[in-house]
mmCIF file of C-alpha atoms in Angstrom:
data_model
loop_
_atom_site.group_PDB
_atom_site.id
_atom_site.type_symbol
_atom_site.label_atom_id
_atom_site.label_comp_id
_atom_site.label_asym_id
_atom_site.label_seq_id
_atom_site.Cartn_x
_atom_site.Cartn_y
_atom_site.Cartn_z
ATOM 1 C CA UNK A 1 7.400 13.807 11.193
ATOM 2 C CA UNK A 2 7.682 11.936 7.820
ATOM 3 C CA UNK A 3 5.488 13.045 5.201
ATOM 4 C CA UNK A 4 5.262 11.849 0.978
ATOM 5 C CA UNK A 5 8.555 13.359 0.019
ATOM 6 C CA UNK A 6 10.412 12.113 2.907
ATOM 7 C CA UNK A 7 9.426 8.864 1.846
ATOM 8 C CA UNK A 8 10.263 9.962 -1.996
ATOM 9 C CA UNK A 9 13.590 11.284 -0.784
ATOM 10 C CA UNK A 10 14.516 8.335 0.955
ATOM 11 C CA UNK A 11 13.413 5.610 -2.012
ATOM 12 C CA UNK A 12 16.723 5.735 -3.651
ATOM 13 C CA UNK A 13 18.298 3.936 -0.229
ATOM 14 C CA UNK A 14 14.865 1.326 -0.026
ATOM 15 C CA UNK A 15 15.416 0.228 -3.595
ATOM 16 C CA UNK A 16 19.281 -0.152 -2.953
ATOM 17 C CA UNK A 17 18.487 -2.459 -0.244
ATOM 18 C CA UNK A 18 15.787 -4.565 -1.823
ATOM 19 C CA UNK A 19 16.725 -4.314 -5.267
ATOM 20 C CA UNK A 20 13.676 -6.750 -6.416
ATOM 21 C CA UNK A 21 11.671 -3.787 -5.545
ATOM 22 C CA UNK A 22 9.561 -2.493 -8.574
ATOM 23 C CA UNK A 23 6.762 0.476 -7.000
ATOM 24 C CA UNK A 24 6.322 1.874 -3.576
ATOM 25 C CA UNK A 25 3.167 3.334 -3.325
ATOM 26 C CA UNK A 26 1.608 5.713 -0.607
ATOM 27 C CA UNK A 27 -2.312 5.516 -0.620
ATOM 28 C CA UNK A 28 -5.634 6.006 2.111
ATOM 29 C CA UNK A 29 -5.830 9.109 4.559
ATOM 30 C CA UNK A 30 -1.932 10.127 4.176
ATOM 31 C CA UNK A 31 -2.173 10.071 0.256
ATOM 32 C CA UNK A 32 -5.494 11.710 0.198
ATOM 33 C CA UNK A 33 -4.731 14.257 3.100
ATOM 34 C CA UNK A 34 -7.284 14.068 5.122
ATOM 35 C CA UNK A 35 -4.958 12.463 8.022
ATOM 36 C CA UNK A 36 -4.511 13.290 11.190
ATOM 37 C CA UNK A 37 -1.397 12.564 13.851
ATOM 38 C CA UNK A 38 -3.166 9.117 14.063
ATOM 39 C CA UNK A 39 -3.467 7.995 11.334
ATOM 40 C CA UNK A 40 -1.012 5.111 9.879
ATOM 41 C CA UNK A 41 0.898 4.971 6.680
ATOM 42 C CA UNK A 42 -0.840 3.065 4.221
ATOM 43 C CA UNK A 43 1.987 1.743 1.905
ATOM 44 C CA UNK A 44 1.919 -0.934 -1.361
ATOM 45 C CA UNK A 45 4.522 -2.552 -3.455
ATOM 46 C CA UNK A 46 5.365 -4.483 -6.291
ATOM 47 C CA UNK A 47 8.148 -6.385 -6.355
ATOM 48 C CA UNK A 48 9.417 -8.887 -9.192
ATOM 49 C CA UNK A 49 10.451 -12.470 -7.908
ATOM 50 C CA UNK A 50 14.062 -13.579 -8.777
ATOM 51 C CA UNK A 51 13.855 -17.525 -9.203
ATOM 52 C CA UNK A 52 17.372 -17.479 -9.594
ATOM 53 C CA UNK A 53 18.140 -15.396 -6.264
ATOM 54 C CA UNK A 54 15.491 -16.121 -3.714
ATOM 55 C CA UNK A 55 17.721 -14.638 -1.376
ATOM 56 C CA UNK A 56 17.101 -11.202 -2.981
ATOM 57 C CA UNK A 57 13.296 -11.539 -2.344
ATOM 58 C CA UNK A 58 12.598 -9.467 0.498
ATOM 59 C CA UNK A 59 10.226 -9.937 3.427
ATOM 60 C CA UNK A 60 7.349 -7.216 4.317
ATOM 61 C CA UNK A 61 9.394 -7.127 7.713
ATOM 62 C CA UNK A 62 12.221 -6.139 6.346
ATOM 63 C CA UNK A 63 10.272 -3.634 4.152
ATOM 64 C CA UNK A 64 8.514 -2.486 7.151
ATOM 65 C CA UNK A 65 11.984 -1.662 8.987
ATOM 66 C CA UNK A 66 13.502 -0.082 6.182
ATOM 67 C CA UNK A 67 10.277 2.352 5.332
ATOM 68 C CA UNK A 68 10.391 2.976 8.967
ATOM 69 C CA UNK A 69 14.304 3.832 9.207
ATOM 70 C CA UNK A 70 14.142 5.903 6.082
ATOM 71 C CA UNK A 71 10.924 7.264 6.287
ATOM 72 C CA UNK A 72 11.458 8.938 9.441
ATOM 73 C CA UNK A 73 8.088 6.553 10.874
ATOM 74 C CA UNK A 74 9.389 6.042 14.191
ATOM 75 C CA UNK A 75 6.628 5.163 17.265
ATOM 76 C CA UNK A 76 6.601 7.193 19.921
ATOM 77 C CA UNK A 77 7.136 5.303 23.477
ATOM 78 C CA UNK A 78 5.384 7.700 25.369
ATOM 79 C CA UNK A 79 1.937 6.920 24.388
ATOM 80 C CA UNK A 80 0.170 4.159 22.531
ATOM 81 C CA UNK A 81 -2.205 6.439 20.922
ATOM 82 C CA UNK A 82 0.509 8.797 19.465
ATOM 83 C CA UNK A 83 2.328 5.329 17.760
ATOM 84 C CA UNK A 84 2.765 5.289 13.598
ATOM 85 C CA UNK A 85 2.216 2.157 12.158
ATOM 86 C CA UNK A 86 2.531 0.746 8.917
ATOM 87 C CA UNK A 87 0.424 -1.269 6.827
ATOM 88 C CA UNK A 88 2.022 -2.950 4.160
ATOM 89 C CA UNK A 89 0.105 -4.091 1.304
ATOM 90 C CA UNK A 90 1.905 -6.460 -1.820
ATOM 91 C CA UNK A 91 0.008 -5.653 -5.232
ATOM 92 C CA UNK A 92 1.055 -9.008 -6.497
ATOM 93 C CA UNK A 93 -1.612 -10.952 -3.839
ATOM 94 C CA UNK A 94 -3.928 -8.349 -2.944
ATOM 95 C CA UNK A 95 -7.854 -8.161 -4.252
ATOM 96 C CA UNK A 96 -8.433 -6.265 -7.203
ATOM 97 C CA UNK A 97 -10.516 -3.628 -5.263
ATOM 98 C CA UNK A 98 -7.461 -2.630 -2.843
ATOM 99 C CA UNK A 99 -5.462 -2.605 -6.105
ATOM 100 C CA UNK A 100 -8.357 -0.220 -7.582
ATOM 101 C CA UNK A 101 -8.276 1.985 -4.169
ATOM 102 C CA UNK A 102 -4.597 1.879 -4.432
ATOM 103 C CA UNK A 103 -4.331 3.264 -7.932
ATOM 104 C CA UNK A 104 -6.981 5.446 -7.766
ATOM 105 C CA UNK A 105 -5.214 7.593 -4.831
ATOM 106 C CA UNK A 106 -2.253 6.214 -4.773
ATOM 107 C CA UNK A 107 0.967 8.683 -4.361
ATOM 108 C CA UNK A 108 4.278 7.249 -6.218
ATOM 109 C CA UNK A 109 7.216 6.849 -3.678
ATOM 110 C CA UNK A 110 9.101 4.728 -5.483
ATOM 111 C CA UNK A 111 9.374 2.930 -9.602
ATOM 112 C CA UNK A 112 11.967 1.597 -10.560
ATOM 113 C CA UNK A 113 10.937 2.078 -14.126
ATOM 114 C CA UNK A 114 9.529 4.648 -16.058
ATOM 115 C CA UNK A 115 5.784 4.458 -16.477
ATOM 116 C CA UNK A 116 5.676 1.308 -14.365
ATOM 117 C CA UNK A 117 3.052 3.025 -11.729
ATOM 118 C CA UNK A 118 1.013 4.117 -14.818
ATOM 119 C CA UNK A 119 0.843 0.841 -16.237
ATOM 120 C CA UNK A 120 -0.316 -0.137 -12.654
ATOM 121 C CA UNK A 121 -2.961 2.014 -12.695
ATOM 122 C CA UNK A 122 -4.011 0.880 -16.339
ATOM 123 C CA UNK A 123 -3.899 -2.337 -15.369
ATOM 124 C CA UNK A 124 -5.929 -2.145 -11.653
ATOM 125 C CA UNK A 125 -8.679 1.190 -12.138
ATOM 126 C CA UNK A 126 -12.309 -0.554 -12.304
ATOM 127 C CA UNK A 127 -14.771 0.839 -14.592
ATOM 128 C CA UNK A 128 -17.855 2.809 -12.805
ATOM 129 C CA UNK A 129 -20.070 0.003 -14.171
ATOM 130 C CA UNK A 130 -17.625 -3.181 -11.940
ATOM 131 C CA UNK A 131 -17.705 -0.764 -9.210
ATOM 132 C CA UNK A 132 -21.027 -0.644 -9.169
ATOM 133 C CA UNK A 133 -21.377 -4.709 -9.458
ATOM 134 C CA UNK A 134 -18.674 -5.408 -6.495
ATOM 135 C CA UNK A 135 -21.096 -3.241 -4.389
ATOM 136 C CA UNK A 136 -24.111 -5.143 -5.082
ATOM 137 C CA UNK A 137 -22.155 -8.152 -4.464
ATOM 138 C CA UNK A 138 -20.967 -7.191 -1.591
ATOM 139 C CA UNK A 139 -24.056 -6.061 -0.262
ATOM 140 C CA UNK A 140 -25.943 -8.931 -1.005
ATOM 141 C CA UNK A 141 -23.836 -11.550 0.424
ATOM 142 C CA UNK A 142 -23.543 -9.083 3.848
ATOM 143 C CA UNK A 143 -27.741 -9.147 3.317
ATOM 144 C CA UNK A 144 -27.405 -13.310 3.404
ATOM 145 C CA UNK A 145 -25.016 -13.488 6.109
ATOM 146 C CA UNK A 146 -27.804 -11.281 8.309
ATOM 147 C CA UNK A 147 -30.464 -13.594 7.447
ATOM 148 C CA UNK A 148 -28.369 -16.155 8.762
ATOM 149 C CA UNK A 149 -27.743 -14.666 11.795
ATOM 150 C CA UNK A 150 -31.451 -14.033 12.046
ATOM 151 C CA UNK A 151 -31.201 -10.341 12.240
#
C-alpha cells in the first residue's frame, strides 16, 4: 500500500517525466491521517507553462498514471469498494478556498525549488477573519437557493 513517502520516494522519477512540474502536494484524509482503506488520494500541483514547448505541458491523465505507477496506487479488481482513486487538483485554476485547504494540510511530495511550497502557502492561507466571510457567503446564498426551492 502506498503511503506519503512512497509518493516522496518516487517524486524524483514524476518530475523527470513531466519536467514542467513545480509542487506535488498530498492533502484531505491521507495528509491529515484520519483515512481509512477507502479513502482516495487527494493530490495538487503546480506546474509552470512552457510557451515555447507546449509539448512539455503535461495532462492530469498523464499525471494521474504516473502518480499511480510510482506511487504504488494501483485498484484492486476484486472489488469496487476496495479501488484507490485519485483526485487531481491544479493550484493554478482551482478556488482560493481548495488552495487554502490545500496549504493548510497539505503534505509536500514534490518542489522542484526550495521554498516554493512555502511561498504557496504564503501566498493561499486565508486569514480567520475571510474564513469567516466565505462562510457567511456561502451560507447565505445556500439560504437563497432554499427559498427558491420553497423549502
Amino acid at each position: 500500500m502506498a503511503d506519503l513517502s512512497s509518493l516522496t520516494a518516487a517524486s524524483t522519477h514524476i518530475a523527470e517525466q513531466h519536467p514542467t512540474l513545480k509542487l506535488l502536494i498530498l492533502f484531505g484524509s491521507r495528509a491529515r491521517g484520519d483515512c481509512d482503506r477507502n479513502s482516495d488520494w487527494d493530490v495538487a500541483f503546480l506546474s509552470a507553462p512552457d510557451s515555447e514547448n507546449l509539448s512539455a505541458w503535461f495532462s492530469g491523465a498523464d499525471l494521474l498514471k504516473t502518480l499511480s505507477k510510482q506511487g504504488h496506487i494501483s485498484s484492486d479488481s476484486r472489488s469496487e469498494r476496495l479501488r484507490q482513486r485519485i483526485d487531481l487538483i491544479d493550484l493554478s485554476t482551482c478556488s482560493d478556498i481548495l488552495a487554502h485547504f490545500v496549504a493548510q494540510e497539505g503534505q509536500l511530495i514534490y518542489e522542484r525549488d526550495p521554498g516554493e511550497f512555502e511561498r504557496f502557502r504564503q501566498r493561499s492561507l486565508k486569514a480567520p477573519a475571510e474564513l469567516k466571510q466565505f462562510r457567511q457567503t456561502q451560507r447565505e446564498k445556500v439560504l437563497q437557493a432554499l427559498e427558491r426551492w420553497g423549502a
